[in-house]
Structure formats: C-alpha cells, structure tokens
XYZ file of C-alpha atoms in Angstrom:
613
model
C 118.551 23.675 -132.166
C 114.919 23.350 -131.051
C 113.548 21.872 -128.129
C 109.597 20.740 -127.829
C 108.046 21.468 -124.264
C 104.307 19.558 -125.158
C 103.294 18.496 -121.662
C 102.608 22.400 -120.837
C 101.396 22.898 -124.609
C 104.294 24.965 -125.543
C 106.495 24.590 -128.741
C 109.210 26.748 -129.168
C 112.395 27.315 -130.953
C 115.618 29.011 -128.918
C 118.605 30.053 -130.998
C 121.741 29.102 -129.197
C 123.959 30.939 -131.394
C 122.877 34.303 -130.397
C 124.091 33.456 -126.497
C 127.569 33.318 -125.885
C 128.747 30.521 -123.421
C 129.153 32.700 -120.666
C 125.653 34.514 -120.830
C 124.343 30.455 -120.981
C 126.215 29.317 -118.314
C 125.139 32.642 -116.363
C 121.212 31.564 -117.754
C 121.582 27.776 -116.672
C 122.694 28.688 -113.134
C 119.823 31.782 -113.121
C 117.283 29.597 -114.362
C 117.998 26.567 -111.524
C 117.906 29.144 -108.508
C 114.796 31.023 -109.777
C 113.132 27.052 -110.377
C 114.318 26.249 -106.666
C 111.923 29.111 -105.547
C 109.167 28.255 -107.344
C 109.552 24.758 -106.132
C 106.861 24.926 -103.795
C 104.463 27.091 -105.724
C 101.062 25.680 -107.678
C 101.416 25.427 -110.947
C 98.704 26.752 -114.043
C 97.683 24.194 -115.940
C 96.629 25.693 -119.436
C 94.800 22.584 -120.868
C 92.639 22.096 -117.663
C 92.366 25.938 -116.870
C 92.350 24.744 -113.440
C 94.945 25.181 -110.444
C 96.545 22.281 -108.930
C 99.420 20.858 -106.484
C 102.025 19.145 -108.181
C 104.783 17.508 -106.505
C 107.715 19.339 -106.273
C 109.971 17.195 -108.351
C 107.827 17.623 -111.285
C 106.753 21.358 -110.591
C 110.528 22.229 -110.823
C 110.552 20.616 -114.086
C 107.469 22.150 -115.463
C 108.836 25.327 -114.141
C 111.809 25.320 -116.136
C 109.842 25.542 -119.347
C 108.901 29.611 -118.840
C 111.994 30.418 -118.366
C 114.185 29.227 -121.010
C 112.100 30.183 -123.135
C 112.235 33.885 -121.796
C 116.027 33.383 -121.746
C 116.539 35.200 -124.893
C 114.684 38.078 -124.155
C 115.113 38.216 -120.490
C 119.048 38.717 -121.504
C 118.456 41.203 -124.356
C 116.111 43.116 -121.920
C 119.329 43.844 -119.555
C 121.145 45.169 -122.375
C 118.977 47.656 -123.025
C 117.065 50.295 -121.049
C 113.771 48.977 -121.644
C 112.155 47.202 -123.648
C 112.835 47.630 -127.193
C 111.000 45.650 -129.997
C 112.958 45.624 -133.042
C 115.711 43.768 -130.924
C 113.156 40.937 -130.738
C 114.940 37.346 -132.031
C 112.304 35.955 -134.367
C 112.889 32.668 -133.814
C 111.125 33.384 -130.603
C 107.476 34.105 -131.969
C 105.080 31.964 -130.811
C 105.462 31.591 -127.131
C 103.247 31.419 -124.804
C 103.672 32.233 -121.049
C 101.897 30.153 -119.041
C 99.078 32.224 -116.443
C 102.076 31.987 -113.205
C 104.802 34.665 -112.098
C 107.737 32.924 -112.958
C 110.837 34.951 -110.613
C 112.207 36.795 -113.559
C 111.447 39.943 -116.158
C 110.182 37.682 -119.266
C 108.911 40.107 -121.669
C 106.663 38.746 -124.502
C 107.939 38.330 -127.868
C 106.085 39.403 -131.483
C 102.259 37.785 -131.422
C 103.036 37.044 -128.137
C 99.935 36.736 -125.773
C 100.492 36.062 -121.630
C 97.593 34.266 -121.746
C 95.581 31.267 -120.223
C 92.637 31.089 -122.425
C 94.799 27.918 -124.431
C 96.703 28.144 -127.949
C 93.774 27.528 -129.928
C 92.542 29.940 -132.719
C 89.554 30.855 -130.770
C 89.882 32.615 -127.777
C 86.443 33.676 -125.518
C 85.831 36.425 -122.388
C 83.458 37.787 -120.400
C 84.815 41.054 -121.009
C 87.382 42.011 -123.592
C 89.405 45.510 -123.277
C 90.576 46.480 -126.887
C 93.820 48.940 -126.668
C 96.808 48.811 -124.588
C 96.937 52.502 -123.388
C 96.453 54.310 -120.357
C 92.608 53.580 -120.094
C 93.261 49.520 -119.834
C 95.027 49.528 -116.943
C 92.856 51.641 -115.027
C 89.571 49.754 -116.424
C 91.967 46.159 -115.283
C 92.225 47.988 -111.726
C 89.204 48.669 -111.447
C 87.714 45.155 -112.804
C 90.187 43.591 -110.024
C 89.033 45.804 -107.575
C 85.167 45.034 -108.311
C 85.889 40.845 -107.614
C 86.260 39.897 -111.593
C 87.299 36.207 -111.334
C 90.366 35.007 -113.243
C 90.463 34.699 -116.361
C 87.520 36.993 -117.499
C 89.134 39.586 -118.638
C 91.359 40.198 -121.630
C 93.362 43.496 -122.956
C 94.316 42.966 -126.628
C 97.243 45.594 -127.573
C 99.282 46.185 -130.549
C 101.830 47.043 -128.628
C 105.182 45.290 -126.596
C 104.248 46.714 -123.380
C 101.814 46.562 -120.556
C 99.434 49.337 -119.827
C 101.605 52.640 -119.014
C 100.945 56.214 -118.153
C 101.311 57.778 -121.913
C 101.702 61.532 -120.174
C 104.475 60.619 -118.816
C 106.537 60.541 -122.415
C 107.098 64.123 -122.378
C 106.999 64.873 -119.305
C 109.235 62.516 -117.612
C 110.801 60.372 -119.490
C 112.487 61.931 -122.104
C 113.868 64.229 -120.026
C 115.388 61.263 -117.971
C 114.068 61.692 -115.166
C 111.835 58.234 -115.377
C 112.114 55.005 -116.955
C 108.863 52.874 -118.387
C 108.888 50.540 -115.039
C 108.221 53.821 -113.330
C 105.394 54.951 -115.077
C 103.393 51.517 -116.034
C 99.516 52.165 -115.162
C 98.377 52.904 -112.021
C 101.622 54.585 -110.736
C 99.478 58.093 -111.366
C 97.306 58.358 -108.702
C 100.003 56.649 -106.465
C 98.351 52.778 -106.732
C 100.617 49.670 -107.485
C 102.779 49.435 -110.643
C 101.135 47.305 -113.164
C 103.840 45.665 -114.975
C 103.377 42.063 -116.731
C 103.511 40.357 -113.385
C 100.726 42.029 -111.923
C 98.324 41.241 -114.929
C 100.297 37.124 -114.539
C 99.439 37.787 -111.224
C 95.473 38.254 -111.304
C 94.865 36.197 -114.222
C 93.832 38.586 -116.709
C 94.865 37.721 -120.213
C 97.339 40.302 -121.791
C 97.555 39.809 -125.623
C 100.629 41.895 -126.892
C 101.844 42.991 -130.373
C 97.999 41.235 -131.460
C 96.564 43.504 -134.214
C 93.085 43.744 -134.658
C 92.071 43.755 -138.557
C 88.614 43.066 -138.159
C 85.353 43.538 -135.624
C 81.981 42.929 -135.398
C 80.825 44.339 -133.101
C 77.460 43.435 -132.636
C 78.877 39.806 -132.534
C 80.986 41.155 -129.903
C 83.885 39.319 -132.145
C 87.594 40.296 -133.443
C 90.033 38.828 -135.810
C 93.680 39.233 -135.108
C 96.212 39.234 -137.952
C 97.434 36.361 -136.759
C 93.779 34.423 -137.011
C 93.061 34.210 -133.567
C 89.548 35.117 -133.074
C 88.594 36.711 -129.346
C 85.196 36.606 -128.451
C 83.138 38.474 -125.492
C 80.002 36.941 -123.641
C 79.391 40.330 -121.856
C 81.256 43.278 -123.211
C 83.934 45.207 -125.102
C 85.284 47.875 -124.041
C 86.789 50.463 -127.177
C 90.032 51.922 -125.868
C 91.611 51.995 -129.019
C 92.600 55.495 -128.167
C 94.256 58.153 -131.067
C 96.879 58.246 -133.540
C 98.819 61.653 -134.431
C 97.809 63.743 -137.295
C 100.900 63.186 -139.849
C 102.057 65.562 -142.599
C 102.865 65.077 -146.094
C 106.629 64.419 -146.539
C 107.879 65.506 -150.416
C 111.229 65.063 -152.033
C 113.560 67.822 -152.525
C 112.389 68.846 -155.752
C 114.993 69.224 -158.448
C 113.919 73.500 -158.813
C 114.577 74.045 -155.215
C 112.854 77.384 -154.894
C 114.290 79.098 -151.785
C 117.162 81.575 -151.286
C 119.195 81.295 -147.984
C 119.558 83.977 -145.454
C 117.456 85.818 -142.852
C 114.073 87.562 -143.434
C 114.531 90.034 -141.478
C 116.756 91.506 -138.486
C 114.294 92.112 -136.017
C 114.699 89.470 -133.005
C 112.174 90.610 -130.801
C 109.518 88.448 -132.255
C 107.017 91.060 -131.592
C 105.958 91.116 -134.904
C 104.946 88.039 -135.275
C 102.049 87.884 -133.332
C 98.415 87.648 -134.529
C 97.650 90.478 -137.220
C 94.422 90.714 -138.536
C 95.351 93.067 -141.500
C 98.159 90.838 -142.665
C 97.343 87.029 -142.240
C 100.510 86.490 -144.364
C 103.111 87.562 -141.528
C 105.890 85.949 -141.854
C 108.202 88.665 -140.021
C 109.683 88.768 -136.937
C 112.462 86.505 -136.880
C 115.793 86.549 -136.711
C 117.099 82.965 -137.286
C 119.315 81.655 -140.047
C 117.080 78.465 -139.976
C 114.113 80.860 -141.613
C 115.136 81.204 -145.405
C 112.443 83.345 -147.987
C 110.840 81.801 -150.908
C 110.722 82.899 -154.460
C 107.857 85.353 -155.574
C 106.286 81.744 -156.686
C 105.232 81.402 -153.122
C 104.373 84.605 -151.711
C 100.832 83.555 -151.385
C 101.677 80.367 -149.824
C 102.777 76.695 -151.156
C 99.508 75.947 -153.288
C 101.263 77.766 -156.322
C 104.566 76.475 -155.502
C 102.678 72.342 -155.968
C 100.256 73.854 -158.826
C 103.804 74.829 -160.734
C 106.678 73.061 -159.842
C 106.383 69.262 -161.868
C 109.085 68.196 -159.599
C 107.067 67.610 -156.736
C 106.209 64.220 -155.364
C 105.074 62.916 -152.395
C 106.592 59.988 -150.508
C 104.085 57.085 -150.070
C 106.169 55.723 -147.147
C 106.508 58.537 -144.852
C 108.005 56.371 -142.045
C 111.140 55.515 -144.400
C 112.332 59.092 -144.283
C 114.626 60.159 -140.993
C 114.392 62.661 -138.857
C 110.069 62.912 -138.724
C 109.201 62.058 -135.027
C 105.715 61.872 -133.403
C 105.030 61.415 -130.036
C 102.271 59.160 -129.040
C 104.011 55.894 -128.069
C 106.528 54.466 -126.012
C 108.355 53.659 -128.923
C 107.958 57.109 -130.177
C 110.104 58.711 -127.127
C 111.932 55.704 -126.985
C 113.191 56.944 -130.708
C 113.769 60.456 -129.977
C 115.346 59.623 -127.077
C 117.611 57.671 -128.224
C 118.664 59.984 -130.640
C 119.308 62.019 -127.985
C 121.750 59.658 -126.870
C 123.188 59.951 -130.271
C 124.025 63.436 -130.996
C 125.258 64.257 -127.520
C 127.855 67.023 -127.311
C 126.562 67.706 -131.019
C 124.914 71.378 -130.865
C 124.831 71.965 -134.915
C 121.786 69.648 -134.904
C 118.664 71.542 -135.533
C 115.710 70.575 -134.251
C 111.582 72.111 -135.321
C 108.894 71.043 -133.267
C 105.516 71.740 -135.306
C 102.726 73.055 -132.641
C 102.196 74.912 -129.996
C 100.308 72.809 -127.544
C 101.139 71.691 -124.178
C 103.329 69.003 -125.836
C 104.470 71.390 -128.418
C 105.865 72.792 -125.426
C 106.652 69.426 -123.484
C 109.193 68.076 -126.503
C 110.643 71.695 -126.631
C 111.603 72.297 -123.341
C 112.894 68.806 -123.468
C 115.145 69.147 -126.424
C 116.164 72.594 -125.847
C 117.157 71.120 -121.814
C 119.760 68.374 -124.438
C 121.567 71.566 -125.402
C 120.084 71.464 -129.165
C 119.031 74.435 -131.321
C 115.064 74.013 -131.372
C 112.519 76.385 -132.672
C 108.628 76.024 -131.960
C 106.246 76.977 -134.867
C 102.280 77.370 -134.168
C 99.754 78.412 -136.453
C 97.954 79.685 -133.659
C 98.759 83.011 -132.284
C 99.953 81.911 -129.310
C 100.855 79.352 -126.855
C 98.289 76.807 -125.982
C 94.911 78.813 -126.974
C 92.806 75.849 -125.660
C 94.080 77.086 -122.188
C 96.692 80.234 -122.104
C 95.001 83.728 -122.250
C 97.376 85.879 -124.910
C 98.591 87.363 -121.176
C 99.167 83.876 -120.050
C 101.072 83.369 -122.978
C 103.191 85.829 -122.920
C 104.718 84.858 -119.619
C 105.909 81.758 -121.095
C 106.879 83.180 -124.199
C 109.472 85.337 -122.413
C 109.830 82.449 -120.431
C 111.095 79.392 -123.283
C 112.510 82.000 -125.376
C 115.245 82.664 -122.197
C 115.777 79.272 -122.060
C 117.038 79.251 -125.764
C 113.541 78.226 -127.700
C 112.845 80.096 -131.011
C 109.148 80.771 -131.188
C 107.242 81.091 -134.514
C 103.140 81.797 -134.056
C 101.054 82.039 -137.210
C 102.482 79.542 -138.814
C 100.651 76.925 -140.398
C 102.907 74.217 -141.704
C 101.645 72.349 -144.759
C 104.442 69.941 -145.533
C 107.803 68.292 -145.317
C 110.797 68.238 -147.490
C 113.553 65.385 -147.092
C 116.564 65.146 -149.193
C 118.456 61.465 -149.456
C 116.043 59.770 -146.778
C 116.575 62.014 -143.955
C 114.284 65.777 -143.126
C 115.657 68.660 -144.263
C 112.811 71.282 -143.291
C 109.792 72.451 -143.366
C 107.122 74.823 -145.639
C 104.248 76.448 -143.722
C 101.240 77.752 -145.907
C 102.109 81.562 -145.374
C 105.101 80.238 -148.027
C 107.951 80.477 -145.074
C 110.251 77.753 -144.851
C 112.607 76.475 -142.097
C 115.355 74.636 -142.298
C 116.192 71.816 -139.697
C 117.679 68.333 -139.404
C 114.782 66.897 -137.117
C 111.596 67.712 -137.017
C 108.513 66.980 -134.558
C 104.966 67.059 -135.058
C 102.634 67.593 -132.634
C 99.717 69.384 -134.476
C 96.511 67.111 -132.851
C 95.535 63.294 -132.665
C 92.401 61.858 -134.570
C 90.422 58.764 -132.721
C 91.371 55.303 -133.985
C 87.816 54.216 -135.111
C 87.845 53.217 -138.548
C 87.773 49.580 -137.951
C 84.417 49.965 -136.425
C 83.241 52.211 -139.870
C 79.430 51.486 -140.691
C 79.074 49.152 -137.664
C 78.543 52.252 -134.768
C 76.832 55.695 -134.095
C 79.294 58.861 -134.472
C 79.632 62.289 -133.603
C 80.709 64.536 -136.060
C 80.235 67.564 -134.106
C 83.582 67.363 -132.347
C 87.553 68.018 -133.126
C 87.609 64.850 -135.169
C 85.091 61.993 -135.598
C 84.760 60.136 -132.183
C 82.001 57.388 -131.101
C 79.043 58.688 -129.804
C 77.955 57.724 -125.894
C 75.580 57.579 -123.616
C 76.022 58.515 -119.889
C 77.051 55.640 -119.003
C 79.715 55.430 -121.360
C 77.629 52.763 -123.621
C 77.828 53.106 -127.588
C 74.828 52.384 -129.826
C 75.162 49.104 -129.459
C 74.649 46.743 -126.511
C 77.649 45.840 -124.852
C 80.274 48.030 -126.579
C 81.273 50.901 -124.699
C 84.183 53.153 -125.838
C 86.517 55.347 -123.470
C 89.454 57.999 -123.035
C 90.013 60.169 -126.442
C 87.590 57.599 -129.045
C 84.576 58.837 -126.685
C 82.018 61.611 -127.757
C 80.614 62.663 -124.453
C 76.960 63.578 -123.983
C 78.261 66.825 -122.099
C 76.385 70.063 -121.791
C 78.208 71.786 -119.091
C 81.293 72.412 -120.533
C 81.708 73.325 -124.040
C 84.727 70.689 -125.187
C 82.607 67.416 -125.467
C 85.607 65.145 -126.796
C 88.480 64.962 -123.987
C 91.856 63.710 -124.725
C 93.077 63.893 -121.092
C 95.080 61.565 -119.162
C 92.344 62.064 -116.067
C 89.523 61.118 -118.712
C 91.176 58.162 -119.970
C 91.719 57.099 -116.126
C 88.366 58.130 -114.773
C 86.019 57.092 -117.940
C 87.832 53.361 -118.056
C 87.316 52.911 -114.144
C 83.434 53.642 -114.963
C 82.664 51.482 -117.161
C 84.351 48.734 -114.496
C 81.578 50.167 -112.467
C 78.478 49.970 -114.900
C 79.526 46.473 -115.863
C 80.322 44.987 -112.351
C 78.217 47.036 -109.552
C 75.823 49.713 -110.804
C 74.505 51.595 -113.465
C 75.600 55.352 -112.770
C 76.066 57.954 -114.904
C 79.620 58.893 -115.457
C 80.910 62.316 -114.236
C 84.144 63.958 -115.516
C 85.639 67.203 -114.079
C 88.345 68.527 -116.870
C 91.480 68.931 -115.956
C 94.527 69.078 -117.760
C 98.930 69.782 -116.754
C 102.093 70.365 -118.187
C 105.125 70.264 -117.405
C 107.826 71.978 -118.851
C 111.484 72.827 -117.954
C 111.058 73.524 -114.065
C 107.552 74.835 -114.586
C 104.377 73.169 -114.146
C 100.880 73.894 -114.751
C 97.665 72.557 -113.925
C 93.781 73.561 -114.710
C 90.428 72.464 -113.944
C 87.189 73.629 -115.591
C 86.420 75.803 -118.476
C 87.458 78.578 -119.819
C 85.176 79.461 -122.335
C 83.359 83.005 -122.620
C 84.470 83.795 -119.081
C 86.098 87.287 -117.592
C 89.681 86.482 -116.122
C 91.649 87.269 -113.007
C 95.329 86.864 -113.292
C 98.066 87.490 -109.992
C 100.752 86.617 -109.491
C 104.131 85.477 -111.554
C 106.159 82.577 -113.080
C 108.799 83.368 -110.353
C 106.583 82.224 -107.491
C 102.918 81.247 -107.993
C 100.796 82.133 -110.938
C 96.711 81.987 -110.716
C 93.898 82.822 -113.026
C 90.292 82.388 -112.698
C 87.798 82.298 -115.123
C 84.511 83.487 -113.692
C 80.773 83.824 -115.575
C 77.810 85.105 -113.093
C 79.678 85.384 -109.933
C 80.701 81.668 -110.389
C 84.221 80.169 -110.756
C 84.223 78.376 -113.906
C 87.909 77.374 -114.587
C 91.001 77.587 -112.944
C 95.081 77.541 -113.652
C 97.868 77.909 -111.454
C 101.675 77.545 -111.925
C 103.108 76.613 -109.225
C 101.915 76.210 -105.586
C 101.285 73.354 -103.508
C 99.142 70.218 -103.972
C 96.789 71.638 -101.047
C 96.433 74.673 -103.474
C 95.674 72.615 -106.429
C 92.569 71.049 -104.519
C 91.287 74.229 -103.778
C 91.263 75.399 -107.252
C 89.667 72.141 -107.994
C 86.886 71.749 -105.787
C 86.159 75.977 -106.633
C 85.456 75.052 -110.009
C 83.978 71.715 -109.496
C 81.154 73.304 -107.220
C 81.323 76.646 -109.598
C 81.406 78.754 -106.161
C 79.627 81.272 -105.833
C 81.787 84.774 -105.120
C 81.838 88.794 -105.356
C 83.893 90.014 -107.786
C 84.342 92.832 -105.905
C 86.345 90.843 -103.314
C 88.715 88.767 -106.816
C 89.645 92.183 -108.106
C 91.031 93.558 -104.687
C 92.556 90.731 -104.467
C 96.648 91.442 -105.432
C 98.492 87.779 -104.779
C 97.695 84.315 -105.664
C 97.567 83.608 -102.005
C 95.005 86.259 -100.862
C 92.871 84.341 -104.231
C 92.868 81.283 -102.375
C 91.910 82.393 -99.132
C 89.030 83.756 -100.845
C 88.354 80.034 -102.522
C 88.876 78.123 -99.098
C-alpha cells in the first residue's frame, strides 16, 4: 500500500509486507511517543525554507510523516550492526527527510538526500563540498565553527554514511574494537560525533548515495545520476578523495602451469631479502601456500600470457569472491563480516598484497581472527616510505611471532579465480601463492577524472593529483581541492602529495578558513601512525637523505631520529606516552637545532627526549 504525505512535499511508498505485525505494532507505539516529544518543537518548512511555530496539534501530525517513513529502515538498522546498504527496501527510494532531528536513527535510503534545499531538479549553495570522506566533516566543522548560516552548505557523497574517520577501518574496527557511530568525523581529535543528526541539526544539506557524472567546474555546476543539478554561488570544494589501485583478475586457465609443493626448506626467510645480484629471488620460504612454476615462467608471468591462449581476463572483477580492498566502510564492513563467517574455520587462507602500514593493519588484524595469512611486498621491506631496513626488522621478527608469513620482493602482477571465487596469486618474479582470500593494498590513485581537461595537474607526484596554490585554491576560481586529490606547492619536505588522515583533517579545515575569515597560507606538518596488534607507531617529519639514531626496543619504547645539519628532521617512536609524542613533534616541527655528539651518547629513548625537551 502507499500513502501520499503532500502537505510536507513528500511522496513515498512503505511496503507493509516486509514488517511483521509485531515489529508494526512495536513502530506505531514508537512512532506516537517519539511524536509526543517533538510536540512542542518548530517545525522546517521545506517549501518556505523558513522556520515557524505551528500549533501543537498539527506539528504532531506533520511530525509523524519523518518517521514512518524511516520505519523501514530505522527497523532494519537494529538488525544489523550498522548500516548496511544492500539491505536497503527499494520501495523506499525517494525520500526526503525534512531539515529537523526527528527522536530516532533514520538512515537515508538509495538517492536519498537529508536535505532542505526542496525536491526540485535544481538544487543551489553558497558552498558545495564534493566527497563524503574524512575531509567533509572536518571542512562542515569548521564552516559551523566560522558562523556559516543554514542552509549554505552542502556535502554530496556517493556513499550511505555521514562523514567518518576512514583510518579507523583497520585500525579499529575490524579488529572490533569500534563500531562506525564511534568513529563518524570529528571523534579524532576528541570533538563531537558527527552523525546524521548533527549535520539535521545545523542545517547543512547531506546528499547521500548521489553520484556525480558530470562537472563544470568553471560553472561551479554538477549533474547527479539521478538529474539533480547542484549549483555553487561561492565555491566547491574537491574532496573526492582516492580509489585503490586494483589488479587484473584471470580465469584459471585450462593449462594450469604450476606444480604443488614447497620451494624450498629454509624457514628463516633470510633469504628473501633485497639482493641486488638476483632480482629474481624467489627463495626463502617455507610455506605450502608457495607452489613453483613451470620453466615457462622462470623469467616471470609475461611469457606465461605471451604463450598460454587460455588466458583471459575478467571484465567484472567485482563478480569474483574472495578480492577485498580496503578503502570504504563497506569495504571492512565486507571483510568483516566474513570474519564473522569463517569463525572457528583455520583452513582458510588468507594473502594480503603490500607491505604498507595497512599491509600491515589488515594483517595483524586477520592473523589476531586465528587465520593463516601471509604478507607479500615487492619492496624489500616493511613500510620503506617510513621503516629503516633496521626498523624493519624489529617488526619482521615481530608479525612473523605472531603467526604472519612475510614475502618481500615480490611484485604481484595478477589474480587467478577458479568458479567465481580467488584461488591465488602470480607475482612477476613467476612465484605463485595459493590462498582462498586475498587483499590488496598496493597504493590509491586520486579520483579526478571527472574534472579531465577542465583543471591544472601535477604529474610530478605518486599518481596524477590537482595542482594548488597555498591556499589550497586550484586553477580555477572558486574550486579548491583537499586531503589525497591535492598536489601541494611544498618545498620543505620532499613527498608533495599526502594521503594522511591529519592532511585530509587539517587541509579541509583551511579552506573553511580562506573562504570564511582570511586568506592564509596553509601549513601542514606530516605525520603519519599505525597501529598494529598491540603496537603502535607514530612519525612526524621527513625522513629523506637524513643520518639515523635508533634506541631503544619494541618491548618498551622505540625512537629514531632522522637528523641533516645538526637539525631534527623526522621522528618515530613506538610506544611512549602522548606527552612524548608532542615532543617528537614540536622537535621536528621547529627542526631543533642539536649536537650530535650529545644523540649518539645518548643509550635510551628516554635520555633522547630529555635531550628534545
């Protein structure tokens, strides 16, 4: 049955059959003591965009409308730990939510917006944020913060969810040891959670699961999917952020051409490390996941494809089981849940492809499930944007205890599955291991090609990224872009394209600032953490073409400073206290000034940060 709710200009269709009469009769009493609250409260009028009194016999009419229509949703949300978006009942799309905290968790359906700017096909802002990540909650913060008057602002995401710390994936929630309310934007740096209320709340316009399929930006106008055109008097703000570099996935070809068994019997590892004579190492391991090719591929896969007919590639990569990526709530909220799945089960194998801090994030966290999981890295150790080889080699010793295979050297090229679902990997020295799932984590490239041919770009950095100025400001007036789509007009440090949680924070809360209060130039200190089984790191700086000082130990604390000209240039330390953290911090901030004569007596971590005070 339908039900039309005009006089608030909402239409909407609710599909009794999918609530049983106990769940309705729970919803009807629910939705008549949440309305009795609200009784006294003003209600949004859409069509007027105005606020006004109503009397209260009418108001808790008008404020029944919200809520049934959440009903659905508000219901499926308690059966499930979060919100999950293929659950969604489509009879549901087209809802709006009217610009008023209505008592209860109504999530937004598919093409949903929580909006006020009216139902129209035209929608128009002073200011429109375009992404949903970690960067628009901050910049919404900081707008808020700065006196922006309702209904200004706008945050169009392709995502179900508001704004929400994307670190936190790996480091907290899959593990458990969070949920997404804990970690919504700006729970961080210890402000307010920002869930959907809070955006209801101070009348900025959040436009979920709305795809963006064209821009122009010069017009300062987007097209949604959907039609709906969003327009921005002032400014947009690019926070479209990145999207993870994918591999090829290839059908089991019918000429399969591997032998099983074990390459060799030597489980120390140690051979495996970076050889420059033999750039072909694939020794060092002894795991019955790691199976030899034919001679065909002794020089890696290129004359395995060049000869085998058999191969082809699979067009849909997202069709095949087992592939996970990590970039997205829904991502964890995947792997998690096959978690959930294969509990108890410890035959499942699991690969995680890279060796970066969340290489080493999704590791620990499997590995902490109980499940077989083996790391590979084409680099030749752990983390070389950060880690020293010694550095390294701590944690090494350190994951491999805690039951994590370790592969370094290896590039991986490609993915076989077998009847929908992964069944290994090849890496280019021709090596190839078997496992049942397999995660990628190999680098992220900007999400800028809707703005191709329309904006200046800087080609000089890890992947194609929009060139700034200073103050954060594009080559065109009125667009600025932020967190990892950003090429940054650095020349202190030598990485000029960050893809750091603190840079998406910091960089969106500036351009608040240039747009609302000042024109300043914006100012970013790297720093990067990680946090993996009970360790966790944290470093501030650079670390490029710098001597090093390492004390101390995982054990306790761990320190190493990277110093060029009697200056501190970077910092790490495992470990320690948050007081110790800020000393590190400010010591490379300021670059201090000290004798390396006193850093070499120096013998503990602690008698290093005396020296720093």
């Amino acid at each position: 049955s339908s039900s039309s709710l005009s006089s608030c200009d909402i239409t909407t269709s609710i599909s009794f059959g999918t609530i049983f009469c106990p769940t309705l009769f729970l919803s009807i009493l629910g939705t008549l003591a949440s309305a009795l609250l609200l009784s006294s409260m003003p209600i949004y009028s859409r069509a007027s965009e105005t606020t006004q009194s109503s009397p209260k016999v009418f108001q808790f009419f008008d404020s029944l409308k919200p809520m049934i229509t959440g009903i659905p949703n508000y219901f499926r949300r308690l059966s499930h730990n979060g919100y999950n978006a293929d659950k969604i009942n489509e009879t549901n799309k087209g809802t709006s939510f009217m610009g008023k905290s209505i008592g209860i968790n109504v999530w937004p359906t598919k093409h949903q917006s929580i909006s006020a700017a009216g139902s129209g096909s035209s929608r128009v802002y002073d200011f429109i944020i375009l992404g949903g990540g970690t960067s628009s909650g901050y910049a919404a913060r900081a707008f808020v913060n700065y006196g922006i008057q309702p209904n200004q602002l706008a945050i169009i995401s392709n995502e179900g969810y508001a704004p929400y710390e994307r670190h936190n994936l790996t480091k907290t929630f899959l593990d458990g040891t969070q949920t997404i309310e804990q970690f919504y934007t700006c729970t961080a740096d210890g402000g307010e959670s920002q869930d959907v209320r809070w955006y209801i709340n101070h009348k900025i316009d959040l436009h979920l699961y709305t795809e963006i399929i064209k821009a122009d930006l010069k017009a300062k106008l987007l097209t949604a999917s959907n039609g709906i055109t969003f327009e921005a008097r002032k400014a947009i703000i690019l926070a479209t952020g990145s999207t993870p570099i994918q591999l090829p996935i290839f059908l089991k070809p019918n000429h399969f051409p591997y032998t099983s068994g074990i390459t060799n019997n030597d489980d120390s590892n140690d051979n495996n490390k970076s050889n420059s004579n033999n750039d072909n190492n694939s020794n060092g391991n002894s795991n019955s996941d790691l199976v030899s090719p034919t001679n065909s591929l002794q020089n890696g896969s290129s004359t395995f494809k060049e000869s085998d007919n058999d191969m082809e590639e699979i067009n849909d990569p997202g069709s095949v089981d087992g592939v996970f990526y990590m970039k997205s709530y829904r991502d964890a909220q995947k792997l998690k849940s096959l978690f959930e799945d294969i509990s108890g089960d410890s035959s499942k194998k699991f690969l995680v492809v890279g060796g970066g801090y969340l290489g080493m994030e999704c590791a620990a966290a499997i590995a902490s499930k109980g499940h077989p999981v083996s790391l590979a890295s084409k680099d030749p150790h752990l983390v070389p944007s950060v880690f020293t080889p010694e550095i390294s080699e701590m944690y090494e010793k350190y994951f491999k205890k805690r039951g994590v295979q370790l592969y370094f050297n290896h590039a991986c090229c490609l993915i076989f599955s077998h009847h929908g679902s992964a069944i290994g990997c090849l890496f280019e020295n021709g090596v190839y291991i078997e496992a049942d799932y397999i995660l990628v984590g190999i680098g992220c490239q900007p999400n800028i090609s809707l703005f191709d041919g329309q904006i200046q770009t800087q080609i000089n950095t890890p992947h194609p990224a929009i060139w700034v100025d200073s103050y954060l400001q594009t080559s065109i007036a009125g667009v600025y872009a932020v967190g990892d789509v950003a090429a940054l007009p650095f020349f202190m440090y030598a990485e000029n394209q960050l893809e750091y949680a603190l840079h998406a924070r910091n960089s969106a809360e500036h351009v608040a600032r240039v747009l609302m209060k000042e024109q300043a130039t914006y100012e970013y200190h790297p720093h990067l953490f990680s946090k993996s089984f009970d360790l966790s790191w944290r470093f501030w700086g650079d670390n490029a073409g710098t001597t090093c000082k390492i004390v101390g130990s995982l054990d306790d604390i761990l320190i190493c400073l990277w110093i060029w000209e009697g200056r501190i240039q970077g910092a790490l330390i495992e470990g320690g206290t948050d007081q110790d953290g800020e000393i590190l911090k400010y010591a490379t901030k300021d670059q201090k000034k000290i004798d390396w004569r006193d850093i070499k007596k120096a013998e503990t971590p602690r008698q290093i940060l005396d020296l720093l005070k």
